[in-house]
Tab-separated table of C-alpha atoms and ligand atoms in Angstrom:
chain	number	residue	atom	x	y	z
A	1	MET	CA	-57.130	6.015	-207.802
A	2	ARG	CA	-60.648	5.217	-209.757
A	3	VAL	CA	-63.194	7.864	-209.291
A	4	LEU	CA	-66.705	6.473	-210.656
A	5	SER	CA	-70.451	7.870	-210.948
A	6	GLY	CA	-72.889	7.124	-213.393
A	7	ILE	CA	-76.292	9.774	-213.334
A	8	GLN	CA	-80.452	8.352	-214.887
A	9	PRO	CA	-81.112	9.380	-218.481
A	10	THR	CA	-84.655	10.324	-217.098
A	11	GLY	CA	-85.277	13.420	-218.833
A	12	ARG	CA	-83.509	16.071	-219.618
A	13	PHE	CA	-80.615	18.162	-217.501
A	14	HIS	CA	-81.368	20.836	-215.727
A	15	TRP	CA	-79.125	24.167	-213.692
A	16	GLY	CA	-79.712	21.359	-210.941
A	17	ASN	CA	-78.067	18.846	-212.094
A	18	TYR	CA	-75.015	20.854	-213.571
A	19	PHE	CA	-74.628	23.254	-210.702
A	20	GLY	CA	-75.145	20.176	-208.125
A	21	ALA	CA	-73.657	17.495	-209.861
A	22	ILE	CA	-72.104	17.366	-213.588
A	23	ARG	CA	-69.799	19.944	-212.212
A	24	GLN	CA	-67.799	18.699	-209.879
A	25	TYR	CA	-67.246	15.526	-212.190
A	26	ILE	CA	-66.595	16.819	-214.370
A	27	ALA	CA	-64.267	19.224	-212.307
A	28	LEU	CA	-62.404	15.954	-211.514
A	29	GLN	CA	-62.016	13.857	-214.284
A	30	GLY	CA	-58.174	15.323	-214.289
A	31	ASN	CA	-56.252	14.445	-211.376
A	32	GLU	CA	-57.378	11.258	-211.196
A	33	GLN	CA	-58.951	8.131	-213.387
A	34	ALA	CA	-62.342	9.012	-214.056
A	35	PHE	CA	-65.457	6.788	-215.067
A	36	TYR	CA	-69.109	8.268	-216.143
A	37	PHE	CA	-72.191	6.328	-217.236
A	38	ILE	CA	-75.255	7.089	-218.569
A	39	ALA	CA	-77.284	4.545	-215.936
A	40	ASP	CA	-80.316	3.098	-218.656
A	41	TYR	CA	-80.374	0.300	-216.775
A	42	HIS	CA	-80.995	1.937	-214.209
A	43	ALA	CA	-83.547	4.594	-216.056
A	44	LEU	CA	-85.540	1.432	-216.642
A	45	THR	CA	-87.130	0.881	-213.170
A	46	THR	CA	-88.840	4.427	-214.092
A	47	ILE	CA	-89.897	4.419	-217.404
A	48	ASP	CA	-94.051	4.674	-216.551
A	49	ARG	CA	-96.028	1.563	-215.775
A	50	PRO	CA	-99.855	1.530	-216.215
A	51	GLU	CA	-100.598	2.960	-212.773
A	52	THR	CA	-97.775	5.577	-212.312
A	53	VAL	CA	-98.553	7.989	-215.729
A	54	ARG	CA	-96.930	10.699	-214.100
A	55	LYS	CA	-99.580	13.291	-213.631
A	56	VAL	CA	-97.168	16.131	-213.128
A	57	ASN	CA	-95.780	16.989	-216.212
A	58	GLU	CA	-97.560	15.417	-219.061
A	59	GLU	CA	-94.702	14.427	-220.492
A	60	ARG	CA	-94.439	10.763	-220.644
A	61	PHE	CA	-90.879	8.115	-219.864
A	62	THR	CA	-91.409	5.641	-222.568
A	63	PRO	CA	-89.005	3.279	-223.935
A	64	GLY	CA	-88.277	5.843	-227.116
A	65	LYS	CA	-87.367	8.798	-224.476
A	66	LEU	CA	-85.186	6.490	-223.513
A	67	ALA	CA	-82.535	6.278	-225.666
A	68	GLU	CA	-83.284	10.594	-226.834
A	69	TYR	CA	-82.156	10.770	-223.600
A	70	THR	CA	-79.063	8.435	-223.231
A	71	LEU	CA	-77.991	10.337	-226.282
A	72	ASP	CA	-79.017	14.218	-225.081
A	73	ALA	CA	-76.784	12.527	-221.898
A	74	ALA	CA	-74.216	12.249	-223.056
A	75	LEU	CA	-74.153	15.248	-224.752
A	76	ASP	CA	-74.695	17.265	-222.670
A	77	LEU	CA	-71.801	15.634	-220.424
A	78	LEU	CA	-69.489	16.478	-223.629
A	79	ALA	CA	-70.668	19.901	-224.331
A	80	LEU	CA	-70.329	20.924	-220.406
A	81	GLY	CA	-66.739	19.802	-220.780
A	82	LEU	CA	-66.081	16.275	-219.741
A	83	ASP	CA	-63.153	15.499	-221.882
A	84	PRO	CA	-62.908	11.859	-223.310
A	85	GLN	CA	-58.708	11.819	-222.871
A	86	GLN	CA	-59.218	12.053	-219.396
A	87	ALA	CA	-62.158	10.941	-218.572
A	88	THR	CA	-64.296	7.239	-219.967
A	89	LEU	CA	-68.214	7.723	-220.987
A	90	PHE	CA	-70.435	5.076	-221.742
A	91	ARG	CA	-73.395	4.031	-221.445
A	92	GLN	CA	-74.296	1.548	-218.646
A	93	SER	CA	-76.024	-1.267	-220.685
A	94	ASP	CA	-72.658	-1.502	-223.279
A	95	VAL	CA	-71.490	-3.403	-220.193
A	96	PRO	CA	-73.789	-6.604	-220.360
A	97	GLU	CA	-71.730	-7.874	-217.577
A	98	VAL	CA	-72.610	-5.367	-215.176
A	99	THR	CA	-75.985	-7.443	-214.970
A	100	GLU	CA	-74.310	-10.728	-214.623
A	101	LEU	CA	-71.770	-9.401	-211.853
A	102	THR	CA	-75.582	-7.962	-210.070
A	103	TRP	CA	-76.534	-11.127	-210.124
A	104	LEU	CA	-73.602	-12.883	-207.987
A	105	LEU	CA	-74.138	-9.511	-205.939
A	106	MET	CA	-77.476	-10.974	-205.362
A	107	THR	CA	-76.703	-14.117	-204.059
A	108	VAL	CA	-75.030	-12.134	-200.946
A	109	THR	CA	-77.056	-9.451	-200.459
A	110	GLN	CA	-79.091	-9.127	-197.512
A	111	MET	CA	-83.195	-8.752	-197.582
A	112	HIS	CA	-82.946	-6.109	-194.435
A	113	LEU	CA	-79.788	-3.834	-196.375
A	114	LEU	CA	-82.301	-3.284	-199.145
A	115	GLU	CA	-85.413	-3.769	-197.530
A	116	LYS	CA	-84.791	0.344	-195.421
A	117	CYS	CA	-83.364	1.833	-199.318
A	118	HIS	CA	-85.222	4.514	-199.481
A	119	ALA	CA	-86.373	4.510	-203.203
A	120	TYR	CA	-88.235	1.927	-202.619
A	121	LYS	CA	-89.243	2.436	-199.096
A	122	ASP	CA	-90.618	5.928	-199.770
A	123	LYS	CA	-93.172	3.710	-202.482
A	124	LYS	CA	-94.120	1.088	-200.544
A	125	ASP	CA	-94.998	3.587	-197.778
A	126	ARG	CA	-97.146	5.693	-200.277
A	127	GLY	CA	-98.816	2.489	-201.456
A	128	ILE	CA	-97.345	2.317	-204.066
A	129	PRO	CA	-96.188	-1.042	-206.075
A	130	ALA	CA	-92.735	-1.271	-206.339
A	131	ASP	CA	-91.492	-4.085	-209.094
A	132	ALA	CA	-88.252	-6.075	-208.143
A	133	GLY	CA	-86.073	-4.261	-210.394
A	134	LEU	CA	-86.831	-0.817	-208.092
A	135	PHE	CA	-86.354	-3.100	-205.268
A	136	THR	CA	-82.645	-4.025	-206.155
A	137	TYR	CA	-81.666	-1.003	-207.671
A	138	PRO	CA	-79.073	-0.893	-205.053
A	139	VAL	CA	-77.774	-4.329	-206.034
A	140	LEU	CA	-77.221	-3.337	-209.834
A	141	MET	CA	-75.140	0.287	-208.303
A	142	ALA	CA	-73.151	-1.259	-206.038
A	143	ALA	CA	-72.642	-3.924	-209.094
A	144	ASP	CA	-71.719	-0.325	-211.185
A	145	ILE	CA	-68.844	0.189	-208.307
A	146	LEU	CA	-67.462	-3.040	-207.790
A	147	LEU	CA	-67.060	-4.145	-211.573
A	148	TYR	CA	-64.631	-1.636	-211.987
A	149	ASP	CA	-63.025	-1.735	-208.403
A	150	SER	CA	-63.753	1.840	-207.667
A	151	ASP	CA	-61.693	4.055	-205.255
A	152	VAL	CA	-64.332	6.888	-204.912
A	153	VAL	CA	-67.445	7.347	-205.992
A	154	PRO	CA	-68.940	11.422	-205.884
A	155	VAL	CA	-72.452	11.739	-205.290
A	156	GLY	CA	-75.186	13.119	-203.613
A	157	LEU	CA	-76.772	12.957	-200.256
A	158	ASP	CA	-79.283	11.185	-200.880
A	159	GLN	CA	-76.875	8.172	-202.989
A	160	VAL	CA	-74.961	7.625	-200.349
A	161	GLN	CA	-77.192	4.804	-198.244
A	162	HIS	CA	-76.643	3.632	-201.970
A	163	ILE	CA	-72.181	3.423	-200.924
A	164	GLU	CA	-73.083	2.130	-197.801
A	165	VAL	CA	-74.726	-1.207	-198.831
A	166	THR	CA	-72.496	-1.429	-201.777
A	167	ARG	CA	-69.225	-1.506	-199.493
A	168	ASP	CA	-71.164	-4.076	-197.018
A	169	ILE	CA	-72.017	-6.216	-199.971
A	170	ALA	CA	-68.522	-5.979	-201.121
A	171	GLN	CA	-67.551	-7.136	-197.352
A	172	ARG	CA	-70.255	-10.319	-196.887
A	173	PHE	CA	-68.877	-11.430	-200.510
A	174	ASN	CA	-65.273	-11.162	-200.472
A	175	ARG	CA	-65.984	-12.797	-196.203
A	176	ILE	CA	-68.391	-15.566	-197.901
A	177	PHE	CA	-66.188	-16.409	-200.970
A	178	ASP	CA	-62.594	-16.184	-198.708
A	179	ALA	CA	-61.420	-14.061	-201.611
A	180	GLU	CA	-60.458	-9.920	-201.512
A	181	VAL	CA	-62.440	-10.253	-204.646
A	182	PHE	CA	-63.657	-6.342	-204.135
A	183	VAL	CA	-62.238	-3.638	-203.298
A	184	LEU	CA	-64.258	-0.969	-200.736
A	185	PRO	CA	-65.474	2.364	-202.326
A	186	GLU	CA	-65.531	5.361	-200.563
A	187	ALA	CA	-68.082	8.223	-201.102
A	188	LYS	CA	-67.166	11.521	-201.572
A	189	VAL	CA	-70.344	14.056	-200.765
A	190	LEU	CA	-70.904	16.258	-203.119
A	191	ASP	CA	-70.803	19.813	-202.355
A	192	GLN	CA	-74.773	20.516	-201.932
A	193	THR	CA	-74.218	24.073	-201.020
A	194	ALA	CA	-75.146	24.707	-204.382
A	195	LYS	CA	-79.281	23.085	-203.277
A	196	VAL	CA	-80.712	24.686	-206.866
A	197	PRO	CA	-84.167	25.940	-206.445
A	198	GLY	CA	-86.862	25.575	-209.008
A	199	LEU	CA	-89.329	27.875	-210.839
A	200	ASP	CA	-91.470	27.600	-207.803
A	201	GLY	CA	-88.328	28.796	-205.416
A	202	GLN	CA	-88.974	24.384	-203.954
A	203	LYS	CA	-85.642	22.227	-204.787
A	204	MET	CA	-85.384	22.182	-208.201
A	205	SER	CA	-86.166	18.772	-209.960
A	206	LYS	CA	-87.759	16.577	-212.395
A	207	SER	CA	-90.288	15.085	-210.524
A	208	TYR	CA	-92.064	18.848	-209.614
A	209	GLY	CA	-91.973	20.043	-212.818
A	210	ASN	CA	-90.195	23.243	-212.130
A	211	THR	CA	-86.846	23.266	-214.115
A	212	ILE	CA	-84.905	25.188	-215.680
A	213	PRO	CA	-83.676	22.787	-218.750
A	214	LEU	CA	-79.433	23.112	-219.197
A	215	PHE	CA	-79.845	23.685	-222.803
A	216	ASP	CA	-82.855	24.798	-224.580
A	217	THR	CA	-83.053	27.762	-227.217
A	218	PRO	CA	-82.725	31.256	-226.403
A	219	LYS	CA	-86.158	32.312	-226.864
A	220	ARG	CA	-87.887	29.046	-224.860
A	221	LEU	CA	-84.471	30.130	-221.788
A	222	ARG	CA	-85.731	33.531	-221.778
A	223	LYS	CA	-89.805	32.238	-221.764
A	224	THR	CA	-88.867	29.263	-218.326
A	225	ILE	CA	-86.848	32.194	-216.944
A	226	MET	CA	-89.531	34.987	-217.308
A	227	LYS	CA	-92.227	32.145	-215.341
A	228	ILE	CA	-89.569	31.938	-212.240
A	229	THR	CA	-92.264	32.942	-209.434
A	230	THR	CA	-91.853	36.013	-207.086
A	231	ASP	CA	-93.492	38.204	-204.715
A	232	SER	CA	-95.283	40.752	-205.762
A	233	THR	CA	-93.821	44.194	-204.188
A	234	PRO	CA	-94.526	46.995	-206.557
A	235	VAL	CA	-91.513	47.645	-208.822
A	236	GLU	CA	-90.300	51.139	-207.629
A	237	ASP	CA	-89.685	49.431	-203.750
A	238	PRO	CA	-86.585	48.313	-202.486
A	239	LYS	CA	-86.519	44.093	-202.574
A	240	ASP	CA	-84.851	41.358	-200.943
A	241	PRO	CA	-82.261	39.623	-203.078
A	242	GLU	CA	-81.906	36.836	-200.708
A	243	SER	CA	-85.090	35.665	-200.139
A	244	CYS	CA	-85.720	35.610	-203.896
A	245	SER	CA	-84.929	32.324	-206.438
A	246	VAL	CA	-83.932	35.644	-208.986
A	247	PHE	CA	-80.484	36.492	-207.294
A	248	THR	CA	-80.437	33.060	-205.366
A	249	LEU	CA	-79.646	31.406	-209.126
A	250	TYR	CA	-78.162	34.674	-210.140
A	251	LYS	CA	-75.507	33.738	-207.856
A	252	LEU	CA	-74.489	30.685	-209.268
A	253	PHE	CA	-73.240	32.586	-212.819
A	254	ALA	CA	-71.944	35.678	-211.236
A	255	ASP	CA	-68.744	36.568	-209.373
A	256	GLU	CA	-69.357	38.672	-205.919
A	257	GLN	CA	-68.281	41.860	-208.047
A	258	GLN	CA	-71.397	41.453	-209.981
A	259	GLN	CA	-73.523	39.245	-207.325
A	260	ALA	CA	-72.710	43.120	-204.897
A	261	ALA	CA	-74.097	44.724	-208.164
A	262	LEU	CA	-77.733	43.099	-208.561
A	263	ALA	CA	-78.685	42.767	-204.708
A	264	ALA	CA	-77.714	46.677	-204.369
A	265	ARG	CA	-79.819	47.413	-207.476
A	266	TYR	CA	-82.244	45.228	-205.187
A	267	ARG	CA	-82.287	47.172	-202.593
A	268	ALA	CA	-82.148	50.369	-203.714
A	269	GLY	CA	-85.791	50.205	-206.010
A	270	GLY	CA	-86.991	51.100	-208.841
A	271	MET	CA	-86.009	47.487	-210.189
A	272	GLY	CA	-88.944	45.395	-211.307
A	273	TYR	CA	-88.895	41.287	-211.036
A	274	GLY	CA	-89.406	41.819	-214.903
A	275	GLU	CA	-85.592	42.996	-214.648
A	276	ALA	CA	-83.670	41.309	-212.447
A	277	LYS	CA	-85.031	38.194	-214.495
A	278	GLN	CA	-84.000	39.509	-217.894
A	279	THR	CA	-80.324	39.776	-216.559
A	280	LEU	CA	-80.426	36.133	-214.667
A	281	TYR	CA	-81.343	35.132	-218.571
A	282	LYS	CA	-77.650	36.993	-220.184
A	283	ALA	CA	-75.565	35.710	-217.368
A	284	ALA	CA	-77.011	32.310	-217.951
A	285	MET	CA	-76.375	32.515	-221.613
A	286	GLU	CA	-72.940	34.430	-221.794
A	287	TYR	CA	-71.443	31.156	-218.717
A	288	PHE	CA	-73.651	28.115	-221.372
A	289	GLY	CA	-72.476	29.973	-224.676
A	290	ASP	CA	-69.263	28.043	-225.231
A	291	ALA	CA	-70.906	24.551	-223.878
A	292	PHE	CA	-74.298	25.513	-226.221
A	293	GLU	CA	-71.712	25.744	-229.329
A	294	ARG	CA	-70.017	22.931	-228.581
A	295	ARG	CA	-73.407	21.185	-228.751
A	296	GLU	CA	-74.593	22.442	-231.955
A	297	LYS	CA	-71.090	20.828	-233.040
A	298	LEU	CA	-72.261	18.198	-231.483
A	299	ALA	CA	-75.698	17.217	-232.558
A	300	ALA	CA	-74.558	17.606	-235.918
A	301	ASP	CA	-72.103	14.699	-235.650
A	302	LEU	CA	-73.584	12.229	-233.771
A	303	ASP	CA	-70.871	9.314	-234.896
A	304	THR	CA	-68.257	10.888	-232.876
A	305	VAL	CA	-70.350	10.921	-229.744
A	306	GLU	CA	-71.440	7.412	-230.789
A	307	ASP	CA	-67.597	6.694	-231.221
A	308	ILE	CA	-66.965	8.186	-227.598
A	309	LEU	CA	-69.493	5.996	-226.069
A	310	ARG	CA	-68.296	3.350	-228.162
A	311	ALA	CA	-63.821	3.740	-227.067
A	312	GLY	CA	-65.464	3.747	-223.135
A	313	ALA	CA	-67.847	1.309	-223.475
A	314	GLY	CA	-64.580	-0.587	-224.801
A	315	GLU	CA	-62.007	-0.412	-221.833
A	316	ALA	CA	-64.709	-0.357	-219.652
A	317	ARG	CA	-66.049	-3.663	-220.742
A	318	GLU	CA	-61.779	-4.818	-220.429
A	319	LYS	CA	-61.843	-4.317	-216.525
A	320	GLY	CA	-64.789	-5.214	-215.672
A	321	ARG	CA	-64.427	-8.622	-217.435
A	322	GLU	CA	-61.079	-8.575	-215.113
A	323	VAL	CA	-62.957	-7.823	-211.971
A	324	LEU	CA	-66.058	-10.120	-213.042
A	325	GLU	CA	-63.464	-13.164	-213.503
A	326	ARG	CA	-61.775	-12.451	-210.125
A	327	ALA	CA	-65.733	-12.523	-208.773
A	328	ARG	CA	-66.382	-15.135	-211.379
A	329	THR	CA	-63.314	-17.755	-210.335
A	330	ALA	CA	-64.371	-16.812	-206.059
A	331	CYS	CA	-67.010	-18.590	-206.663
A	332	GLY	CA	-66.751	-21.829	-208.279
A	333	LEU	CA	-67.767	-20.835	-211.676
A	334	ARG	CA	-65.522	-21.233	-215.191
A	335	ALA	CA	-64.257	-17.935	-214.425
A	336	THR	CA	-64.701	-17.035	-217.904
A	337	PRO	CA	-68.284	-18.419	-219.839
A	338	LEU	CA	-67.841	-20.134	-223.013
A	339	SER	CA	-68.702	-17.840	-225.758
A	340	ASP	CA	-66.178	-15.214	-224.257
A	341	GLU	CA	-62.929	-17.949	-225.177
B	1	ADP	P1	-84.343	14.922	-210.012
B	1	ADP	O1	-84.209	15.401	-208.454
B	1	ADP	O2	-84.857	16.282	-211.453
B	1	ADP	O3	-85.066	13.509	-209.974
B	1	ADP	P2	-81.413	13.928	-210.049
B	1	ADP	O4	-82.061	12.951	-208.395
B	1	ADP	O5	-81.466	12.494	-211.220
B	1	ADP	O6	-82.807	14.548	-210.630
B	1	ADP	O7	-79.980	13.880	-210.146
B	1	ADP	C1	-79.223	13.985	-209.918
B	1	ADP	C2	-77.513	14.101	-209.432
B	1	ADP	O8	-78.159	16.114	-209.977
B	1	ADP	C3	-77.619	13.770	-208.118
B	1	ADP	O9	-76.484	13.970	-208.174
B	1	ADP	C4	-78.629	15.369	-206.966
B	1	ADP	O10	-77.807	15.646	-206.541
B	1	ADP	C5	-78.137	16.400	-208.452
B	1	ADP	N1	-79.679	17.972	-208.628
B	1	ADP	C6	-80.937	17.466	-208.628
B	1	ADP	N2	-81.301	18.726	-208.731
B	1	ADP	C7	-80.507	19.388	-207.804
B	1	ADP	C8	-80.737	20.568	-207.197
B	1	ADP	N3	-82.212	21.556	-206.909
B	1	ADP	N4	-79.922	21.166	-206.875
B	1	ADP	C9	-78.864	20.501	-206.238
B	1	ADP	N5	-78.674	19.299	-207.057
B	1	ADP	C10	-79.528	18.874	-207.855
B	2	LIG	N1	-78.384	5.339	-209.120
B	2	LIG	C1	-77.310	6.725	-209.119
B	2	LIG	C2	-78.577	7.924	-209.141
B	2	LIG	O1	-80.156	8.015	-208.825
B	2	LIG	C3	-77.555	6.790	-210.285
B	2	LIG	C4	-76.254	5.881	-210.477
B	2	LIG	C5	-76.450	4.402	-210.794
B	2	LIG	C6	-74.903	5.720	-209.471
B	2	LIG	N2	-75.253	4.002	-211.640
B	2	LIG	C7	-74.501	4.411	-209.944
B	2	LIG	C8	-73.609	6.886	-209.146
B	2	LIG	C9	-72.955	3.868	-209.281
B	2	LIG	C10	-72.834	6.430	-207.993
B	2	LIG	C11	-72.432	5.090	-208.952
B	2	LIG	O2	-78.283	9.378	-208.635
């Protein structure tokens, strides 16, 4: 059984990414063969265009940022416990075979499948012009999955549609070319009970500019936590923990006993939100303490990180070439390009 998933380097990872996705990828690395990659080709579809410069958080997503976020993503994943002995970690663009497979798949992909995909549809509905890259994004994603004979793909609910498209494309390819070229993957929907709220109480997301970055200096982290929106109940009054984002976030880090203790303090009155935020800050520092240390060490040793990505790409390419050869042969092309002989 091969588990595979990809994550886009379109910004610095935040608490929502960790509790909603990364934590679960890491949990799956032990019992299965696991391939995880940083989807930099996909991220290209969101590099700022002149007509869509982000208005929410002034930071622009430029090609220089792409390289920075890609490396950051590798550092973050490794610091958080992704173990290169157990899982294969690589950059999507280090395996260019995936773009060739994308073309082969594109030739059997029906337009209506892509027209109903939400990333493209949302843009179109909002009157924003879409590029062909955004429109065909699900085909690249299908190639990511099919290139490695992946069986299980852990993803958030919003990506399940793309796995269904992947299965449709794989089946159609197998049927048209009358060969069992591709393995049909299954989506494994990540536990979304951890829908992490952001600073303003909405879902934490880069697009809303309300994130708490995973790795920041302690001082900045504290400052960010202090910005979490709370109501205006006076310090002395009792407060409802269940309707407070600070408490919801605290639950991610604390065991049941700790949660009960803080909830009791909310209900008793006499505790201001500033104090609750300080408790959250301490809990987060403790929770991510080891990861902070590991990340610092890795950041001082980027050669090792590069070696891990290089070795990962090597393993991924070996598997990818084998599958691409099957696909090329099935469509009547030479099994391998001349340059690889
Ligand atoms: P963003 O919304 O910040 O752009 P992405 O869409 O890149 O984040 O999300 C990457 C992964 O992190 C997805 O699998 C998604 O399900 C998960 N994720 C992102 N934000 C949250 C959140 N607030 N709560 C739970 N999971 C999240
Ligand atoms: N599209 C996914 C996302 O935005 C990232 C991704 C790219 C992916 N290729 C993939 C996820 C292949 C799983 C499998 O979250």
